[in-house]
Coordinates of C-alpha atoms in Angstrom, one line a residue:
M430 CA 0.0 0.0 0.0
E431 CA 2.8 2.4 0.8
A432 CA 4.3 2.0 -2.7
V433 CA 0.9 2.9 -4.3
L434 CA 0.4 5.9 -2.0
E435 CA 3.9 7.1 -2.7
R436 CA 3.3 6.8 -6.5
L437 CA 0.1 8.8 -6.1
R438 CA 2.0 11.5 -4.2
A439 CA 4.6 11.5 -7.0
D440 CA 1.9 11.9 -9.6
G441 CA 0.6 15.0 -7.8
Y442 CA -2.3 13.7 -5.7
D443 CA -2.7 15.2 -2.2
A444 CA -5.6 12.9 -1.1
V445 CA -7.3 9.7 -2.0
T446 CA -10.7 8.1 -1.4
L447 CA -12.0 4.5 -1.6
W448 CA -15.3 2.8 -1.2
M449 CA -15.7 -0.2 1.1
L450 CA -18.5 -2.6 1.7
S451 CA -20.3 -1.7 4.9
T452 CA -20.3 -5.3 6.1
N453 CA -16.5 -5.8 5.7
D454 CA -15.4 -5.2 9.2
R455 CA -12.0 -6.7 8.6
A456 CA -11.3 -4.2 5.8
R457 CA -12.6 -1.3 8.0
R458 CA -10.1 -2.2 10.8
F459 CA -7.3 -2.6 8.2
Y460 CA -7.9 0.8 6.6
L461 CA -8.3 2.6 10.0
R462 CA -4.9 1.1 11.1
Q463 CA -3.4 2.4 7.9
G464 CA -4.4 6.0 8.6
W465 CA -7.6 6.1 6.5
S466 CA -10.7 7.9 8.0
Q467 CA -14.4 7.2 7.3
L468 CA -15.9 10.1 5.5
S469 CA -19.4 11.2 5.0
G470 CA -21.2 9.5 2.2
Q471 CA -22.4 6.2 1.3
R472 CA -23.8 4.6 -1.8
T473 CA -25.8 1.5 -2.7
Q474 CA -25.3 -0.7 -5.7
E475 CA -26.3 -4.1 -7.0
F476 CA -23.6 -6.6 -6.8
G477 CA -24.1 -10.3 -7.6
G478 CA -27.9 -9.9 -7.5
Q479 CA -27.7 -8.3 -4.0
V480 CA -28.1 -4.6 -3.1
V481 CA -25.0 -3.6 -1.0
T482 CA -24.1 -0.4 0.8
D483 CA -20.6 1.1 0.5
H484 CA -19.0 3.6 2.8
R485 CA -16.4 6.1 1.8
F486 CA -12.9 6.3 3.3
G487 CA -10.2 8.9 2.7
R488 CA -6.6 9.6 3.4
T489 CA -4.4 12.6 2.9
L490 CA -1.1 12.2 1.2
V491 CA 0.5 15.3 2.6
T492 CA 1.9 15.6 6.1
G493 CA -0.5 17.4 8.5
G494 CA -3.3 17.4 5.9
N495 CA -7.0 16.7 6.6
P496 CA -8.8 13.7 5.0
P497 CA -10.5 14.6 1.7
A498 CA -14.0 16.1 2.0
Q499 CA -14.9 15.2 -1.6
I500 CA -13.9 12.8 -4.3
F501 CA -10.8 14.1 -6.1
S502 CA -10.0 13.6 -9.7
R503 CA -6.6 13.3 -11.3
P504 CA -4.6 16.6 -11.0
S505 CA -4.2 18.6 -14.2
Q506 CA -0.8 18.0 -15.9

């Protein structure tokens, strides 16, 4: 994970977000230990014939920064 986050920093990103299944407690604990924070926002989608709920997590890539408040797109080149 650190290699991916470092690559994102090098590419100019200052924050990242991800969506995680609400029922995946193991992943939730993992991301929280890795410095991610749960953000406001959730979505529902159909997956394998089931409707599932996802929660949004974020992590800043800059020292002392706050977790992202919105979904970020790729920075302009």
